[in-house]
Structures are given as C-alpha cells and as structure tokens.
Coordinates of C-alpha atoms in Angstrom, one line a residue:
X68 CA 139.3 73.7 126.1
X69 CA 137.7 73.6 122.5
X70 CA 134.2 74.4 121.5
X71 CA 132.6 70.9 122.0
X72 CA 134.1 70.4 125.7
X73 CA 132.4 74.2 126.1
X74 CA 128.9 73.4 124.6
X75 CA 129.4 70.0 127.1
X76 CA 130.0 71.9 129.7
X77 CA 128.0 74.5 130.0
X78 CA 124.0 75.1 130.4
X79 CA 123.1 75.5 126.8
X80 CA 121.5 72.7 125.2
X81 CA 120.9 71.9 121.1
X82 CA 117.3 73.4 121.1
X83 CA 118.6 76.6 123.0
X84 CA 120.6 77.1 120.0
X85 CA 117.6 76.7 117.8
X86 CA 115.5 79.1 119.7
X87 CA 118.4 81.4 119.3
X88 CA 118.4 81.4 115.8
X89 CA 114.4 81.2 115.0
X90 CA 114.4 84.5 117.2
X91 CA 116.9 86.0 116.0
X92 CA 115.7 85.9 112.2
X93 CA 112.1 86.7 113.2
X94 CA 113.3 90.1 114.5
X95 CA 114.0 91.1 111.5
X96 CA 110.8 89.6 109.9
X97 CA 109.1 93.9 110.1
X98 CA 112.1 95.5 108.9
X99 CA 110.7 92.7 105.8
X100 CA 106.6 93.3 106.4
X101 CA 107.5 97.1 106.4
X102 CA 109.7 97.4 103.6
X103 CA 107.0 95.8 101.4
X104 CA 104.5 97.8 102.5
X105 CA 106.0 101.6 101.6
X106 CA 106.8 99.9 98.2
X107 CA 103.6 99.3 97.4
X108 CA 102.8 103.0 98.6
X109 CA 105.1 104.5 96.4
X110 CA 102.9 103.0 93.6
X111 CA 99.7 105.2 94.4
X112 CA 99.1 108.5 92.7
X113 CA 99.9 111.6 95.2
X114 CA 98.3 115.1 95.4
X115 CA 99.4 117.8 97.0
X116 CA 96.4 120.0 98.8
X117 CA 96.7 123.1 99.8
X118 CA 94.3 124.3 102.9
X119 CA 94.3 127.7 104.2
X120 CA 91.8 128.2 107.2
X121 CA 90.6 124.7 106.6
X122 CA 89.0 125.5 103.6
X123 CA 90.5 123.6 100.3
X124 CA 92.0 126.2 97.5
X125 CA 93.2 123.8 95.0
X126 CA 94.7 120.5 94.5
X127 CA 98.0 119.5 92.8
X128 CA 98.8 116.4 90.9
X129 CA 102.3 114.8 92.1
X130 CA 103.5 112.4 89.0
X131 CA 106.8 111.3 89.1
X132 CA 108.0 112.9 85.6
X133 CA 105.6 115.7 85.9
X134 CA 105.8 119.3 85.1
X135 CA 107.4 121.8 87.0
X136 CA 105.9 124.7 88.0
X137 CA 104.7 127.4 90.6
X138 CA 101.5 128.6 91.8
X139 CA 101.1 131.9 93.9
X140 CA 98.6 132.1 96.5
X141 CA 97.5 135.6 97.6
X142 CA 95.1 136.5 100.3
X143 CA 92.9 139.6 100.1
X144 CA 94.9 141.3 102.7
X145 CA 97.9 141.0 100.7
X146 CA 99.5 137.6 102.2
X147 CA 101.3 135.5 100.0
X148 CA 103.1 132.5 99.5
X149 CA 104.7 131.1 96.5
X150 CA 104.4 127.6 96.1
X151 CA 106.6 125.3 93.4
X152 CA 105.6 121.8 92.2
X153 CA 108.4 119.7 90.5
X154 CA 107.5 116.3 89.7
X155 CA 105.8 114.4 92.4
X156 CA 107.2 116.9 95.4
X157 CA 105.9 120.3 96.1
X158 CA 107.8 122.8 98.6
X159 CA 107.5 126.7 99.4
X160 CA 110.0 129.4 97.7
X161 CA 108.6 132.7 99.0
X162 CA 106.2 134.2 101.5
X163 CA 106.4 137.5 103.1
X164 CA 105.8 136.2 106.6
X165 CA 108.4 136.7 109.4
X166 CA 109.6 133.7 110.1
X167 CA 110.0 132.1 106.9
X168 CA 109.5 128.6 108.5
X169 CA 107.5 127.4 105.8
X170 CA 110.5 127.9 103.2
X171 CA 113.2 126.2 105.2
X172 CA 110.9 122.8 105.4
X173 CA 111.8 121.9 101.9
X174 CA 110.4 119.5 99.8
X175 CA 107.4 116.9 100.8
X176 CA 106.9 114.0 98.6
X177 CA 105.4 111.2 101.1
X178 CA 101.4 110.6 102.1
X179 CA 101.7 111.3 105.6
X180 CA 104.7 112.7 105.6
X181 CA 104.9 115.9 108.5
X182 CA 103.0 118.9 106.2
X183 CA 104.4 122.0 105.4
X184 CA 102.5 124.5 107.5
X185 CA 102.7 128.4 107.5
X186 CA 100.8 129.5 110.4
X187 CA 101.3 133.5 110.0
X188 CA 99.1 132.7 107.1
X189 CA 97.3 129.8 108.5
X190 CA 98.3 127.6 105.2
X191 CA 98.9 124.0 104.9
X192 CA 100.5 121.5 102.2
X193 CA 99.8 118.0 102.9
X194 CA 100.1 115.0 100.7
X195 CA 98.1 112.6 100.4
X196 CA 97.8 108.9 98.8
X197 CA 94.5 107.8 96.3
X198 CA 95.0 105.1 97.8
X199 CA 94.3 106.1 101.5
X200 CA 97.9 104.6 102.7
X201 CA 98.6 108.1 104.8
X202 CA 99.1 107.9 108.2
X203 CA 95.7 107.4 110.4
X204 CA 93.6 106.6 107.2
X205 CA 91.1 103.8 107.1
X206 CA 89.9 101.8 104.5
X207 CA 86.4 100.7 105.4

C-alpha cells in the first residue's frame, strides 16, 4: 500500500492536514512573543538595591562594562556582609553568618530574577529594571 491508497483510505481528510500544521506552528508562536520580550528587557538599565529590614541602604548601578568593585555592609552589632558588583551582576563574597546561604547563591543579573536574601542578617539584593519589566510590576 503506498501513501496515496493510505490518505484514501483512512479518516483523514486535506483540511485535517491543514489544521495540523496551522496548530502545529502556532505552538510555537510564545516561545516567539517571549523571546522578544526578554530582548527588549535586557536593554533597560539595572540596579542592584540592597534592603536590610526593609529599609533601603544604597543603590548600585548594573552597566554592562561597568566597574568592579565591593562594598561592605556592617551593622552596629557587628554583622557584616561583603558585597561585590562586577559589571551589570552583583553577588555576596563574605558574611559571618552560619549558614553562608547568601554566598553560595552566586551572581544575580536579571529584574526579577529570585534575590539574594541573607536572613541571619535580614538583608536583601534584588534587581530591578528602570523600566518596570520585573516580575509583578505594572506600568499604569
């Protein structure tokens, strides 16, 4: 049997094949939309803020071929963590809490991208777009 005595034969019919295909391209139609849209992120100026207790203690510019450099943070009762900024990413080196959580995250370098927390300390690093593009943002 060859393949026009099968498509003869069996239940599928020329617009079945269509469908098929019109489907079958439009799935991939948000891998597409999305694609687009973190491009167009990635041309927003960053900043890296640094929270402890919810309170902002300063702000660092992410550029792409920026400086590198570190800036220590110490509490009054003799917390501290030492914080490095290298380009448009920003990580933790040092802290002299237990768990050291903090240093093993790494480097951030995405708005909305999972911050890097040190709750011994209660200190957070977040990025964030000028743009507004983070996760749960509005633009009103």
């Amino acid at each position: 049997m060859n393949f026009k005595e099968f498509i003869q034969k069996s239940y599928i019919r020329p617009w079945d094949i269509a469908i098929i295909l019109l489907l079958t391209f439009s799935s991939f139609l948000p891998l597409v939309v999305f694609g687009i849209q973190n491009t167009a992120q990635d041309d927003a100026s960053k900043q890296a803020v640094l929270k402890v207790d919810g309170e902002v203690i300063k702000v660092f510019e992410l550029k792409e071929d920026g400086p590198t450099y570190t800036y220590k943070y110490e509490a009054a009762d003799g917390d501290y963590n030492l914080i490095e900024v290298s380009g448009d990413r920003i990580r933790m080196v040092e802290t002299n809490c237990g768990d050291q959580i903090c240093v093993q995250r790494g480097w951030i370098s995405k708005a909305g991208e999972t911050p890097i927390a040190c709750l011994p300390h209660n200190l957070f690093i977040t990025v964030e777009a000028s743009d507004g593009s983070e996760d749960g943002s509005l633009i009103y």
